[in-house]
XYZ file of C-alpha atoms in Angstrom:
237
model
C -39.511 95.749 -89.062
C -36.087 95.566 -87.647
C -34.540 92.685 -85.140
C -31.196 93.050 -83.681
C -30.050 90.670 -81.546
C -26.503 91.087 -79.356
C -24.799 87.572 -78.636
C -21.655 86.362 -77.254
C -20.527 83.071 -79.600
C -19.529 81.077 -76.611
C -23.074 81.692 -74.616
C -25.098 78.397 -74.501
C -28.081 80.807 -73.930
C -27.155 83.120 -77.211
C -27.586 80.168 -79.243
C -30.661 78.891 -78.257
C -32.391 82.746 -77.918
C -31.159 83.006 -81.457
C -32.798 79.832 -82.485
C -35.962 81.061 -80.019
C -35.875 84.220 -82.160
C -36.173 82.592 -85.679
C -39.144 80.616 -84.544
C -40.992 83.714 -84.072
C -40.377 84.930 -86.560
C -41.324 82.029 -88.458
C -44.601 82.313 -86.467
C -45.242 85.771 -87.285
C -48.231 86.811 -89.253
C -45.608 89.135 -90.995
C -42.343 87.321 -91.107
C -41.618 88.356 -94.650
C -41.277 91.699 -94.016
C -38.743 90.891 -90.730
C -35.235 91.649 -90.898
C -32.868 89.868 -88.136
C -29.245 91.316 -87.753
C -26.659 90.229 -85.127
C -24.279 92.160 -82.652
C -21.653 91.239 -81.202
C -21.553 91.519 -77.396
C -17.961 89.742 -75.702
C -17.828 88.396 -72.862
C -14.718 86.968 -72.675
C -11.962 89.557 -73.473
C -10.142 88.898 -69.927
C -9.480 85.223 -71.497
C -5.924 85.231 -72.095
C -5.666 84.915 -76.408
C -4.370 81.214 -77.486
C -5.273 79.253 -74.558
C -8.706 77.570 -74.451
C -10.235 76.216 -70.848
C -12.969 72.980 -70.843
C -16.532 74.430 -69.872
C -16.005 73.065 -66.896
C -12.695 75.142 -65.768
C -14.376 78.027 -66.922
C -17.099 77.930 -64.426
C -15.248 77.246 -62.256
C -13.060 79.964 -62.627
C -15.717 82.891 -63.434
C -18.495 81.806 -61.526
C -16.863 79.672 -58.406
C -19.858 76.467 -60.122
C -18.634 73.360 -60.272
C -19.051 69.349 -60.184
C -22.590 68.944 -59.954
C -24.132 72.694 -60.195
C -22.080 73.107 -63.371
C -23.168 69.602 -64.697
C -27.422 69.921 -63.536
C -26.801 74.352 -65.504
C -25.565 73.102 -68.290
C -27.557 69.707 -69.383
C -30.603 72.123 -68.541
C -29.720 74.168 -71.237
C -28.721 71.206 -73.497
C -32.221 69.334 -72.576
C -34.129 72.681 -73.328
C -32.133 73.310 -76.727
C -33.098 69.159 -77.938
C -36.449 70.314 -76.602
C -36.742 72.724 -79.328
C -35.168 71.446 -82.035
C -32.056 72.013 -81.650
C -29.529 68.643 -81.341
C -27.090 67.870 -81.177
C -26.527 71.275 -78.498
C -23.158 70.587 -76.511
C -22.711 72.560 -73.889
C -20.814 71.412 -70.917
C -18.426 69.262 -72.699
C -17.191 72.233 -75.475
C -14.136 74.881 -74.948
C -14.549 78.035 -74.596
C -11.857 80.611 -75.182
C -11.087 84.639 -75.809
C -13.598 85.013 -78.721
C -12.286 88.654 -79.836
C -10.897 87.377 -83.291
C -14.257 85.167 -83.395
C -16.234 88.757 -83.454
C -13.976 90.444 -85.899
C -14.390 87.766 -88.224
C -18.564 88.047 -87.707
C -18.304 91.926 -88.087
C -16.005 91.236 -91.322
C -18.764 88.558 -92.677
C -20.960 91.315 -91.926
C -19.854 94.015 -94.307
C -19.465 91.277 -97.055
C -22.924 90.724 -96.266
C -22.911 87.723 -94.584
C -24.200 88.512 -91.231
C -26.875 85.874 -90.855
C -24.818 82.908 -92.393
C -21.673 83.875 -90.677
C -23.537 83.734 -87.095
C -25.765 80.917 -88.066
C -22.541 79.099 -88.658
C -20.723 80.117 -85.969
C -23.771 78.783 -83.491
C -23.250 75.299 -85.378
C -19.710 75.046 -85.991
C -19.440 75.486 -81.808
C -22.553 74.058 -80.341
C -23.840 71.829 -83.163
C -20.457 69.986 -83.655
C -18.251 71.012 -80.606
C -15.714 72.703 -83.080
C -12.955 75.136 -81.682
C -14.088 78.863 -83.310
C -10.969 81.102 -81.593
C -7.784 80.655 -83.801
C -7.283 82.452 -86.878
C -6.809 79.516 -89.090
C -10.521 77.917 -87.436
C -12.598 81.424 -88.397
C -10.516 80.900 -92.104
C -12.187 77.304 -92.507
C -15.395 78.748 -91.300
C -15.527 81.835 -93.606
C -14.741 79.484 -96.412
C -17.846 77.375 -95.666
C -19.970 80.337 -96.275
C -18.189 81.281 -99.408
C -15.911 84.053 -97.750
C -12.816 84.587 -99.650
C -9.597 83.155 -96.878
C -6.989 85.740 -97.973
C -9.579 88.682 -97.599
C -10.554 87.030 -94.331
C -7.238 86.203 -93.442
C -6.102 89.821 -93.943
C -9.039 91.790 -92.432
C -8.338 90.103 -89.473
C -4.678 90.471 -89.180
C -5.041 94.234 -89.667
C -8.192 94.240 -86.952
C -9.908 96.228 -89.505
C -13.055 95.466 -87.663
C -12.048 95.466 -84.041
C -13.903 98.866 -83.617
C -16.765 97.948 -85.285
C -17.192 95.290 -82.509
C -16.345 97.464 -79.691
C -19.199 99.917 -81.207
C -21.815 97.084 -81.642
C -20.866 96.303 -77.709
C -21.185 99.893 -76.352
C -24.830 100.868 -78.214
C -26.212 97.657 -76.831
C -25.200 99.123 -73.483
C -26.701 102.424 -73.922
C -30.027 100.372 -74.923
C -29.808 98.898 -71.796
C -27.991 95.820 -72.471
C -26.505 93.866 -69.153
C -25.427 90.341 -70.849
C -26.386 88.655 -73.606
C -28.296 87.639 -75.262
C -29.918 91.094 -75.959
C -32.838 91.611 -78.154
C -34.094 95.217 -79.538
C -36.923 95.111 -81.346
C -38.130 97.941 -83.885
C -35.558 100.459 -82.435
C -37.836 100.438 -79.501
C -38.584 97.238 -77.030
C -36.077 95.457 -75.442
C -35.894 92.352 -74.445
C -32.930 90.655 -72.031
C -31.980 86.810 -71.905
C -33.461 84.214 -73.955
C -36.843 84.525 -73.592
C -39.082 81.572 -75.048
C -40.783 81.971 -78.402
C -43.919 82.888 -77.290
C -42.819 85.519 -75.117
C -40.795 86.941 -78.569
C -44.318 86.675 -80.719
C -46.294 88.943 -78.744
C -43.620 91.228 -78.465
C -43.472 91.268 -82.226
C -47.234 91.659 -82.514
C -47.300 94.275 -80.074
C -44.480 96.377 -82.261
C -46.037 95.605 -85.473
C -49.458 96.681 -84.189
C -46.952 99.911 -83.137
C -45.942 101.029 -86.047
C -49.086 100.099 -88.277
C -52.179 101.255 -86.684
C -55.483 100.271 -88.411
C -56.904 102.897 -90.642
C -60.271 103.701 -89.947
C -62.966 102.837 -92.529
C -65.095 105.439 -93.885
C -67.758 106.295 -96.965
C -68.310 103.170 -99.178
C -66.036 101.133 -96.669
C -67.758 102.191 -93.380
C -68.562 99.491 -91.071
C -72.770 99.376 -90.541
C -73.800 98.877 -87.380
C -76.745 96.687 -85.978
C -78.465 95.243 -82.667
C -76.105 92.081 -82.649
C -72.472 93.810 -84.138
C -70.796 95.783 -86.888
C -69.971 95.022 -90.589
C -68.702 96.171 -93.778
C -71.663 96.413 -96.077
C -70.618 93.752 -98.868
C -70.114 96.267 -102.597
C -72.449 94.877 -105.353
């Protein structure tokens, strides 16, 4: 079964639906037979390019939120993230920035079949450790943590080999139905918006799995016998 999940790398709520995301499938009765891949969905290509804003400026700016309504939206998210596992989870006190580069360098992990580690480390890099993820030379340090060769990075992103690619990943999650991110598709066919909890994800995993494998009836030797008090499969000798 298939998982794609659309993010912006900035989004406090991306993070933590990703994180949501692996839990269920962790929980999932058929986990090993999941596969997770990420999408890039910007949010913040009307940022000018080389110029990064606190958190706070940016709500401020975007969303007219500030002093305390930015400070009690954002420690929410940071108290839920700690919550569940995830600390340290900074939030309000980070940067935030054009992220355009940041998404050709995911799509470029991508096809050198990276896509989990390079969006796993992206998530950390900014929201683990408060690290700046927008300049060409931070995206060169991260690919080299996941074993990404810098001159291959460093040249697939000055050419913007991949800046279709991301443009593409942005538009088919809007034809699915997509709004904001995060976005979650499930099996080609549910959808599910914002970062729902966990539990919310499991049964929607259950439900497609149960989907796209219905039980096979039982019949001849097999067939369930049927009493006064329930049914069973006769036991073979």
């Amino acid at each position: 079964m298939k998982i794609e999940i659309w993010a912006e790398v900035t989004c406090p709520w991306c993070g933590l639906g990703s994180h949501r995301l692996d839990r269920a499938v962790e929980r999932f009765e058929h986990g090993d037979e999941v596969e997770v891949v990420h999408h890039s969905f910007p949010l913040s290509s009307s940022f000018p390019v080389d110029e990064t804003f606190s958190v706070r400026d940016a709500l401020l700016r975007r969303h007219g939120m500030g002093g305390s309504q930015a400070e009690a939206s954002t420690r929410r998210i940071e108290a839920l993230a700690e919550a569940e596992g995830l600390t340290p989870y900074r939030v309000l006190d980070n940067l935030v920035a054009n992220t355009d580069l940041a998404h050709e360098f995911l799509a470029h992990a991508s096809a050198e079949g990276k896509n989990r580690e390079a969006w796993d480390a992206i998530f950390r890099a900014y929201f683990g450790q408060a690290r700046p993820v927008f300049s060409m030379d931070d995206l060169l340090d991260l690919g080299q943590e996941i074993a990404l060769d810098r001159e291959g990075t460093r040249r697939a992103l000055t050419e913007h080999r991949h800046r279709r690619h991301v443009r593409d990943d942005a538009a088919r999650a809007q034809r699915l139905g997509a709004t904001g991110a995060p976005f979650i598709v499930v099996d080609g066919t549910y959808g599910i918006p914002g970062a729902q909890d966990s539990d919310g994800l499991l049964d929607v995993l259950r439900t497609a799995w149960n989907a796209s494998h219905p039980l096979t009836p039982a019949t001849g030797a097999d067939a369930a016998v049927c009493g006064p008090d329930g049914c069973a499969v006769p036991a073979h000798s």
